[in-house]
mmCIF file of N, CA and C in Angstrom:
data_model
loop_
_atom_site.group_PDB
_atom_site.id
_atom_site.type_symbol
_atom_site.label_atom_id
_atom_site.label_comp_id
_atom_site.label_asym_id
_atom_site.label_seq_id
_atom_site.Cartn_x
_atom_site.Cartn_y
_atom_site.Cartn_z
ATOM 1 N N UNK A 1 93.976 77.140 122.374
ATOM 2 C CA UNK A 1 92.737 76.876 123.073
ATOM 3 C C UNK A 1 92.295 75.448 122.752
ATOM 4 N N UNK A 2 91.659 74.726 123.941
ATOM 5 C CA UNK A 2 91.523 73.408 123.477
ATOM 6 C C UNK A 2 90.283 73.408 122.777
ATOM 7 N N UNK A 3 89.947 72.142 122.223
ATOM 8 C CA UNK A 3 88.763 71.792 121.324
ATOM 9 C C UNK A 3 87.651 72.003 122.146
ATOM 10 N N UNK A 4 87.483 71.796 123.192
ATOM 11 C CA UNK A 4 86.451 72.070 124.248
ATOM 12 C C UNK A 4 86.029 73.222 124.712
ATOM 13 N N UNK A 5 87.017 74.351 124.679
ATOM 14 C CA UNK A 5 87.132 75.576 124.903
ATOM 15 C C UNK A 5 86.388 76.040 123.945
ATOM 16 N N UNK A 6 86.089 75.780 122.615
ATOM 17 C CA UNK A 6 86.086 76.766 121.585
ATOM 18 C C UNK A 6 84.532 77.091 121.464
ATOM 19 N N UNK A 7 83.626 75.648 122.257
ATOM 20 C CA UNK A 7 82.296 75.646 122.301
ATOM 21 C C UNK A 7 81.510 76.305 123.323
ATOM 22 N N UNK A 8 82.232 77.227 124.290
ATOM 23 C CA UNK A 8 82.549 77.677 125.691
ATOM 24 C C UNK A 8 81.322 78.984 125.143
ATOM 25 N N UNK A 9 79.804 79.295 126.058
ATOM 26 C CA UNK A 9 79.746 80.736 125.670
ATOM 27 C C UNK A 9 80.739 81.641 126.729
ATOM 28 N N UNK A 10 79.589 83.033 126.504
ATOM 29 C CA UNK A 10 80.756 84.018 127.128
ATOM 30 C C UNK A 10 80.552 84.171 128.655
ATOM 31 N N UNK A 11 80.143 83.173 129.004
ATOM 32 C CA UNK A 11 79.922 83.285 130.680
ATOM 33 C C UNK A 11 80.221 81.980 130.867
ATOM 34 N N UNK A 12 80.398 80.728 130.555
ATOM 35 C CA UNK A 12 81.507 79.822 130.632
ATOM 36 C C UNK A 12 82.498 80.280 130.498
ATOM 37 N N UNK A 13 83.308 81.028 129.320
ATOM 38 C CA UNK A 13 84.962 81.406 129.074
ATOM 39 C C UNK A 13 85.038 82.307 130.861
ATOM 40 N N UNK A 14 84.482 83.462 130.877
ATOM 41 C CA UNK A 14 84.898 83.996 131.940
ATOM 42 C C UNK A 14 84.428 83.059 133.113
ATOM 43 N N UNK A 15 83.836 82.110 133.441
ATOM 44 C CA UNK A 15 84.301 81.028 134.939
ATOM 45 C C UNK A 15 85.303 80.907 134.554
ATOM 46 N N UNK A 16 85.461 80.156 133.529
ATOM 47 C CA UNK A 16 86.815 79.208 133.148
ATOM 48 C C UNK A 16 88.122 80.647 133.848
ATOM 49 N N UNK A 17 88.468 81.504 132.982
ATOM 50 C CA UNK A 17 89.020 82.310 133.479
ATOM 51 C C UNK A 17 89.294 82.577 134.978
ATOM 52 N N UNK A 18 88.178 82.788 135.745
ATOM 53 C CA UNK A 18 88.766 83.107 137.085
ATOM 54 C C UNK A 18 88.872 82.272 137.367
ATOM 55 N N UNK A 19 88.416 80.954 137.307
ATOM 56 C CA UNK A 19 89.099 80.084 138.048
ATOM 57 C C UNK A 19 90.311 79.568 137.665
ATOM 58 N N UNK A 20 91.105 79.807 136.940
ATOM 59 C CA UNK A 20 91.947 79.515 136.476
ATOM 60 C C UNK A 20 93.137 80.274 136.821
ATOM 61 N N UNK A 21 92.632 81.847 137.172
ATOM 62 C CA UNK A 21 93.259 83.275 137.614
ATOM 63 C C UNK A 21 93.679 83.038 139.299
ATOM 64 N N UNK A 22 92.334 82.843 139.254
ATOM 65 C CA UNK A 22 92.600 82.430 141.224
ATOM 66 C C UNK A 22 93.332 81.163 141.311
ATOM 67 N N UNK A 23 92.911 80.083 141.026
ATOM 68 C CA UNK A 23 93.872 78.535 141.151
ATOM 69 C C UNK A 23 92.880 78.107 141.884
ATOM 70 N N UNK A 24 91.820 78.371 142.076
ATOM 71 C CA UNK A 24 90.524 77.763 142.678
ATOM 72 C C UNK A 24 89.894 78.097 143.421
ATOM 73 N N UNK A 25 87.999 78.170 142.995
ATOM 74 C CA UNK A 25 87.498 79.181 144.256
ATOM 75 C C UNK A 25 86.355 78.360 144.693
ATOM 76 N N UNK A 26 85.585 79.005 145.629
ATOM 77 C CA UNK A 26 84.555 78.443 145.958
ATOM 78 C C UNK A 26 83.277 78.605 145.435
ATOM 79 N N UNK A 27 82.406 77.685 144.900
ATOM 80 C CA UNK A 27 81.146 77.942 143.979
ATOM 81 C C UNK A 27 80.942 79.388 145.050
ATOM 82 N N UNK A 28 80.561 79.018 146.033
ATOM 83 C CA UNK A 28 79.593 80.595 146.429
ATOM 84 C C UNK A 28 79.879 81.785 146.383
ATOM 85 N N UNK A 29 81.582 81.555 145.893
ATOM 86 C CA UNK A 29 81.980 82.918 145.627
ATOM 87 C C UNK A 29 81.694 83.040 143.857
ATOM 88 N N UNK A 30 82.230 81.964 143.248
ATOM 89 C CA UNK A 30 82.263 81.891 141.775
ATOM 90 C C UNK A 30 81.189 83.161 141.411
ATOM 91 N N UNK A 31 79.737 82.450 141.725
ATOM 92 C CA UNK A 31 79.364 83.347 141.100
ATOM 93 C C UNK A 31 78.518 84.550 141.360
ATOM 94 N N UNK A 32 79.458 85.032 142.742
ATOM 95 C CA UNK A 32 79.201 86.252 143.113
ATOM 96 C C UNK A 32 80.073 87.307 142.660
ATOM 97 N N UNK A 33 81.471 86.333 142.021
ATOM 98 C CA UNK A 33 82.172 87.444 141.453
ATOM 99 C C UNK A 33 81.850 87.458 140.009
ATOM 100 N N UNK A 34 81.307 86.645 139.004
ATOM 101 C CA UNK A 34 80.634 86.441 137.664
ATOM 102 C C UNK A 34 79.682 87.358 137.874
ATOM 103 N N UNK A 35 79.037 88.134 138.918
ATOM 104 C CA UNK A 35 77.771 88.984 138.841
ATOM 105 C C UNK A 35 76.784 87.860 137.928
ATOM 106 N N UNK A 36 76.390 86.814 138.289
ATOM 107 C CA UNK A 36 75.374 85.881 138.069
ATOM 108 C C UNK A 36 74.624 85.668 139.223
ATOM 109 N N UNK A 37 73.186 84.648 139.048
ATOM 110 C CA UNK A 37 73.026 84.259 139.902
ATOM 111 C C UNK A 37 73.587 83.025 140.431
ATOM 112 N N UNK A 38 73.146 83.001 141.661
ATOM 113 C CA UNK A 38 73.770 81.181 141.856
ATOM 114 C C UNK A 38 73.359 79.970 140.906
ATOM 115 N N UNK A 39 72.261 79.892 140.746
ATOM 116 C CA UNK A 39 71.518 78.910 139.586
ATOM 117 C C UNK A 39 72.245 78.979 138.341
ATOM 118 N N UNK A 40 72.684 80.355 137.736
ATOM 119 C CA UNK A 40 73.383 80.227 136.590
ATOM 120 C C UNK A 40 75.037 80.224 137.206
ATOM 121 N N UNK A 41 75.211 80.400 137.880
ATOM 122 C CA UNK A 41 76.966 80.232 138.320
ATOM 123 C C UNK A 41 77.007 78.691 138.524
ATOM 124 N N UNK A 42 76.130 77.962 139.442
ATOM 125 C CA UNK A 42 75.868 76.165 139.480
ATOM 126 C C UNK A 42 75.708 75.826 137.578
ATOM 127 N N UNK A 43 75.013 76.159 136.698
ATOM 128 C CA UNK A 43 75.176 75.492 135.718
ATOM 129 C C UNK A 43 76.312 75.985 134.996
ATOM 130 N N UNK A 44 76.961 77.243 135.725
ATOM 131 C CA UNK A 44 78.255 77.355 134.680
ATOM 132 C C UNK A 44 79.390 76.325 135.248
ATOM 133 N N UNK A 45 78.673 76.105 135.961
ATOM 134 C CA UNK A 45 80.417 75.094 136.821
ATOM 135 C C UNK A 45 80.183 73.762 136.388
ATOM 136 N N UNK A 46 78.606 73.705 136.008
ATOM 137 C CA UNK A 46 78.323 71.913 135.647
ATOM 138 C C UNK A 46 78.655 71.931 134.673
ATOM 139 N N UNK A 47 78.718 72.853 133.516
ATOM 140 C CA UNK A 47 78.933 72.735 132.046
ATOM 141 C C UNK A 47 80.468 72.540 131.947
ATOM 142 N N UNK A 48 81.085 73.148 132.807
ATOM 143 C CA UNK A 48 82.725 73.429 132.791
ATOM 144 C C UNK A 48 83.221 71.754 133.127
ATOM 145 N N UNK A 49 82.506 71.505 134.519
ATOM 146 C CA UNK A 49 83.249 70.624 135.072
ATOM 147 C C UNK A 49 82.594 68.667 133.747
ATOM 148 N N UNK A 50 81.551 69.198 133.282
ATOM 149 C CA UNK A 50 81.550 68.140 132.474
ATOM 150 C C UNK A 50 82.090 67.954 131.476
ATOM 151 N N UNK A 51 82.944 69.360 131.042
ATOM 152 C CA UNK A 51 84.196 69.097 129.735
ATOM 153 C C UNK A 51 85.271 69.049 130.376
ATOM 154 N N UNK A 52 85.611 68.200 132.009
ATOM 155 C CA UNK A 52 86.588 68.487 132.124
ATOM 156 C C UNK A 52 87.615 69.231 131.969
ATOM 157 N N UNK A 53 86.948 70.348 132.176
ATOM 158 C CA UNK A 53 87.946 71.686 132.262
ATOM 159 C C UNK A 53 88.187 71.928 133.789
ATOM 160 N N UNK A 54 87.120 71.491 134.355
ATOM 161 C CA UNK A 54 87.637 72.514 136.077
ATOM 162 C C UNK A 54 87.218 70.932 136.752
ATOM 163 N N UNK A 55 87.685 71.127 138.040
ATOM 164 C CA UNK A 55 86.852 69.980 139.007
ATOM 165 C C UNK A 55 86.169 70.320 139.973
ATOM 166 N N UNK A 56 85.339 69.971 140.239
ATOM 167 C CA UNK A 56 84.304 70.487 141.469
ATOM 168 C C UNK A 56 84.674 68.997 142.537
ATOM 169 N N UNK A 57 84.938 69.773 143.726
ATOM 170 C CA UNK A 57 85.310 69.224 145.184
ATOM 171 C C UNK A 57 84.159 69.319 146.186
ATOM 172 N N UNK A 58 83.586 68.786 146.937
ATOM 173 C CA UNK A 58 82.174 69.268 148.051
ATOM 174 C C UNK A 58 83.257 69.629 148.991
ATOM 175 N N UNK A 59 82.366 70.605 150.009
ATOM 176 C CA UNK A 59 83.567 70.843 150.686
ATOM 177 C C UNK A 59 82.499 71.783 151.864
ATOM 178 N N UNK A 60 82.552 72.322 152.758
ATOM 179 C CA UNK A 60 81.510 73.153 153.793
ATOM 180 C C UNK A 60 82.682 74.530 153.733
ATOM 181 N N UNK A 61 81.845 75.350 153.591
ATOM 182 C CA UNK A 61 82.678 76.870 153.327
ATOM 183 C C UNK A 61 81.831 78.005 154.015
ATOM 184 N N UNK A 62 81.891 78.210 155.164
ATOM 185 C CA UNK A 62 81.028 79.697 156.134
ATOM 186 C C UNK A 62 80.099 78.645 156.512
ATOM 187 N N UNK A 63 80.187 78.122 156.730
ATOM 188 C CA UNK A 63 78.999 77.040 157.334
ATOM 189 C C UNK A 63 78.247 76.532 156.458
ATOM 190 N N UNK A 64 78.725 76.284 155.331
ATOM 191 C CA UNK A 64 77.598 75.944 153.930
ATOM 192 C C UNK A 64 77.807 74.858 153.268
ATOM 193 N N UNK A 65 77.299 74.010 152.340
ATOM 194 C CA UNK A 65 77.751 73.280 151.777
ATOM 195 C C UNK A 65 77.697 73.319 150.709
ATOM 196 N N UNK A 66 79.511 73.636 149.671
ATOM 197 C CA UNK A 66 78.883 74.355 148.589
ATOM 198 C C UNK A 66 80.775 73.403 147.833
ATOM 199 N N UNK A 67 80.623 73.631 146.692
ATOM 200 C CA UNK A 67 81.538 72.631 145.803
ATOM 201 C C UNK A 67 83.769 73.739 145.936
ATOM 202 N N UNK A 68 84.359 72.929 146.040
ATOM 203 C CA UNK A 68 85.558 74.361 145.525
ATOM 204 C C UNK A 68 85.912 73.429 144.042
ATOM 205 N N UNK A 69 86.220 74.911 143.085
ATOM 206 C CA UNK A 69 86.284 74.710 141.400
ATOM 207 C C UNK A 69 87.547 74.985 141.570
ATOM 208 N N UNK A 70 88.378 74.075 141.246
ATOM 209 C CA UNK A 70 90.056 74.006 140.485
ATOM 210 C C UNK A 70 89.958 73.955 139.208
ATOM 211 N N UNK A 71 91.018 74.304 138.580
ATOM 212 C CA UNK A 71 91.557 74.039 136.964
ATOM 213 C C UNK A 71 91.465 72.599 137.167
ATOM 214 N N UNK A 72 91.398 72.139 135.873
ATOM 215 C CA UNK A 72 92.010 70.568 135.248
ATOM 216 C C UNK A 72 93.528 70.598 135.096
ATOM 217 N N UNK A 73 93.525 69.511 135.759
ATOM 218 C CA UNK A 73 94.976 69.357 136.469
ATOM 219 C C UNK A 73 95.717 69.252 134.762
ATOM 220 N N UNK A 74 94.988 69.028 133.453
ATOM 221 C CA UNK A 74 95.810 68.706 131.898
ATOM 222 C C UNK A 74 96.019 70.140 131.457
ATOM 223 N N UNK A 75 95.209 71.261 132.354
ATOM 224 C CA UNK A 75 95.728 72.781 132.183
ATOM 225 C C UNK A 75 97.251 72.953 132.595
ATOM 226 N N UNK A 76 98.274 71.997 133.423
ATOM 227 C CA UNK A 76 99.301 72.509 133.861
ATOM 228 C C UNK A 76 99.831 72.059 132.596
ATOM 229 N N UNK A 77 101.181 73.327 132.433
ATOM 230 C CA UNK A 77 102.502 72.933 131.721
ATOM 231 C C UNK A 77 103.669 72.191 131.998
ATOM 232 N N UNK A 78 104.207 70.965 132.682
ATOM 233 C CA UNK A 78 105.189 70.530 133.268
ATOM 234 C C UNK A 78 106.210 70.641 132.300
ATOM 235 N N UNK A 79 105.891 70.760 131.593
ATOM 236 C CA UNK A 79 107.004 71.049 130.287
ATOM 237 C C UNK A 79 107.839 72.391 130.616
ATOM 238 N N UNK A 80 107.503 73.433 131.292
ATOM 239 C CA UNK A 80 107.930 74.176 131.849
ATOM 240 C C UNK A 80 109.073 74.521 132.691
ATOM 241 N N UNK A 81 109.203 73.439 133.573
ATOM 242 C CA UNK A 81 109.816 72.781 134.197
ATOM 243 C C UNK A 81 110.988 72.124 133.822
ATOM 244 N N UNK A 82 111.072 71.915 132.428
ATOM 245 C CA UNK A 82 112.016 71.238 132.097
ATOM 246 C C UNK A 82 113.108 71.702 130.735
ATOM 247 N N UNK A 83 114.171 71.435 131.002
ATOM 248 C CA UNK A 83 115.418 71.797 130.104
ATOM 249 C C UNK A 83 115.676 70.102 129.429
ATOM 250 N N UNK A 84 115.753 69.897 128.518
ATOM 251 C CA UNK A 84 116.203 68.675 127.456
ATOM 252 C C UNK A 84 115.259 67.915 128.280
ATOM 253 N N UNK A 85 116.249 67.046 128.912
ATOM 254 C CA UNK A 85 115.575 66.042 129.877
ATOM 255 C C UNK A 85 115.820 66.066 131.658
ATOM 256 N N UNK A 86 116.256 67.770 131.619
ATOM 257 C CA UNK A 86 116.572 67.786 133.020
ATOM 258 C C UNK A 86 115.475 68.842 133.556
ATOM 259 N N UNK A 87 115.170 68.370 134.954
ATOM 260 C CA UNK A 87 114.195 68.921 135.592
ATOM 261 C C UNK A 87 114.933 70.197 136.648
ATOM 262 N N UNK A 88 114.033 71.319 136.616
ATOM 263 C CA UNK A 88 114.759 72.850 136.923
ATOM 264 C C UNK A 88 115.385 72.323 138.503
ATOM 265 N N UNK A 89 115.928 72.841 138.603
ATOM 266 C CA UNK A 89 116.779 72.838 139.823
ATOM 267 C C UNK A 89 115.705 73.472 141.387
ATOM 268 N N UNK A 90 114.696 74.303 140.505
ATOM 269 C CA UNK A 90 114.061 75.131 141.698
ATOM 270 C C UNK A 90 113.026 73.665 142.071
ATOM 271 N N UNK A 91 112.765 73.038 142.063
ATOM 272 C CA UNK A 91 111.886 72.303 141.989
ATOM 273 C C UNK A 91 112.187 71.234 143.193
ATOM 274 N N UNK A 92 111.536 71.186 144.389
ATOM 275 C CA UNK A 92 111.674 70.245 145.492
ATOM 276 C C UNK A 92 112.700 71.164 146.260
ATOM 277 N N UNK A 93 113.664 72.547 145.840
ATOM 278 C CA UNK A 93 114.251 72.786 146.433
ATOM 279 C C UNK A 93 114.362 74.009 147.519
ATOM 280 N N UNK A 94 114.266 74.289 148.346
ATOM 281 C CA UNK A 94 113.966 75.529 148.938
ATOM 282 C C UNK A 94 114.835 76.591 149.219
ATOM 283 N N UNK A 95 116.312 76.672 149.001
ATOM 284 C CA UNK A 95 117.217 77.596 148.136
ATOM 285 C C UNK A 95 118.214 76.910 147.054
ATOM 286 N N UNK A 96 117.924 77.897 146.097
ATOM 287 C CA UNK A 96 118.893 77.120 144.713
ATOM 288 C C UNK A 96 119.912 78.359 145.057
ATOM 289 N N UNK A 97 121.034 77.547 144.385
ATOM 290 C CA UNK A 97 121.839 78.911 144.684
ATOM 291 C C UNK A 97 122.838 78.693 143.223
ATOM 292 N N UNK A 98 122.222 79.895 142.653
ATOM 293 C CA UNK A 98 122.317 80.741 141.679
ATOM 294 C C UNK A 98 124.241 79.873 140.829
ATOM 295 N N UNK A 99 124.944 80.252 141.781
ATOM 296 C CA UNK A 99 126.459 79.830 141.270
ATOM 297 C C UNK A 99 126.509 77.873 141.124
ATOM 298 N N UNK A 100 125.547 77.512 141.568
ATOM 299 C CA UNK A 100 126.067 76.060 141.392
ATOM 300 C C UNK A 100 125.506 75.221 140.121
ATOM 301 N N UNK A 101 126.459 74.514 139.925
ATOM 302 C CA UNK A 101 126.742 73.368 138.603
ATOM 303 C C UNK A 101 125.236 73.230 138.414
ATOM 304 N N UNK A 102 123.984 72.488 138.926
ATOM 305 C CA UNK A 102 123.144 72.264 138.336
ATOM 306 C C UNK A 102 122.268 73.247 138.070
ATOM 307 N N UNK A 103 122.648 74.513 138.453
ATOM 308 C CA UNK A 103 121.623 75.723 138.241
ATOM 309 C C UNK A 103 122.187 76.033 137.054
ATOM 310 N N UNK A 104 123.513 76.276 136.820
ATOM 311 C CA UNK A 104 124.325 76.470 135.106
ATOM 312 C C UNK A 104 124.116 75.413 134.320
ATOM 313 N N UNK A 105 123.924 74.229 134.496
ATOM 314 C CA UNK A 105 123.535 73.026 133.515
ATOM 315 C C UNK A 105 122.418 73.649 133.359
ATOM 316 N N UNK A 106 121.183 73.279 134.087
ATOM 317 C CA UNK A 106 120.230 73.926 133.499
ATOM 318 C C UNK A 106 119.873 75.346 132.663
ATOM 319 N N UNK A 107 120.529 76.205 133.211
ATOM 320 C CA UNK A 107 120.324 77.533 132.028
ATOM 321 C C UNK A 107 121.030 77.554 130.475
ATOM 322 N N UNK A 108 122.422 75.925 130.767
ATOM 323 C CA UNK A 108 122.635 76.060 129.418
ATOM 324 C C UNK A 108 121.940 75.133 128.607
ATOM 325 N N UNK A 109 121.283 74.405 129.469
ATOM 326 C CA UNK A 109 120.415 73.337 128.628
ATOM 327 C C UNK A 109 119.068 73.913 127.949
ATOM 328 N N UNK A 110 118.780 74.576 128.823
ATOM 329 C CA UNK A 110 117.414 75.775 128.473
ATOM 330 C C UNK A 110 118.270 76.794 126.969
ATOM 331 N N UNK A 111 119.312 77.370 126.848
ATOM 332 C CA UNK A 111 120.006 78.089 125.978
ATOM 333 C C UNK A 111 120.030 77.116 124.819
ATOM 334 N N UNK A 112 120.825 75.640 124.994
ATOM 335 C CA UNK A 112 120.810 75.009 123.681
ATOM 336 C C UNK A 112 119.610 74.703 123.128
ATOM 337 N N UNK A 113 118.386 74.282 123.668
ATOM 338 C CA UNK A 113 117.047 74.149 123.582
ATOM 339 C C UNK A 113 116.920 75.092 121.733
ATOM 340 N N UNK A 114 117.353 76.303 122.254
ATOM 341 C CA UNK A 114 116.645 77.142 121.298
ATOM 342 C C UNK A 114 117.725 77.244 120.095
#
């Protein structure tokens, strides 16, 4: 958990959570699914988005004008993605196929890893 996280109460941690669950929602839903009100769902997103944890976007949603909350893009793992110094094969590609050389480089590079 990051250093920022740890100062989080318990209705910050759970925004943080769904939005993080969903991959990004819209304030007017945020905190209709938090069972908050809007006033406290708006300061849970200001508190979030000023530790740079989430980002708030303006955006018009049902005819409204209301923010969409993403993760902080330093929440992704790209490390994930990667074997030594080679990048997964699934990646940019839209069929990998299972029997070829760089799909076996990579699973043995991922194997020596450990």
């Amino acid at each position: 958990m990051a250093a920022a996280e740890e100062d989080l109460n318990e209705d910050e941690r759970a925004g943080l959570e769904l939005i993080r669950e969903t991959g990004g929602i819209h304030q007017s839903d945020f905190w209709k699914e938090l069972d908050v009100s809007s006033r406290k769902g708006s300061r849970i997103a200001d508190a979030l988005a000023d530790q740079d944890l989430i980002q708030r976007e303006e955006t018009v949603y049902n005819g409204h004008n209301t923010y969409y909350l993403t993760p902080a893009a330093r929440d992704l793992d790209f490390s994930l993605l990667m074997a030594g110094d080679q990048l997964s094969p699934f990646v940019g590609d839209d069929e990998v196929n299972a029997h070829s050389d760089a799909f076996s480089q990579f699973v043995m590079n991922l194997a020596y890893e450990e």
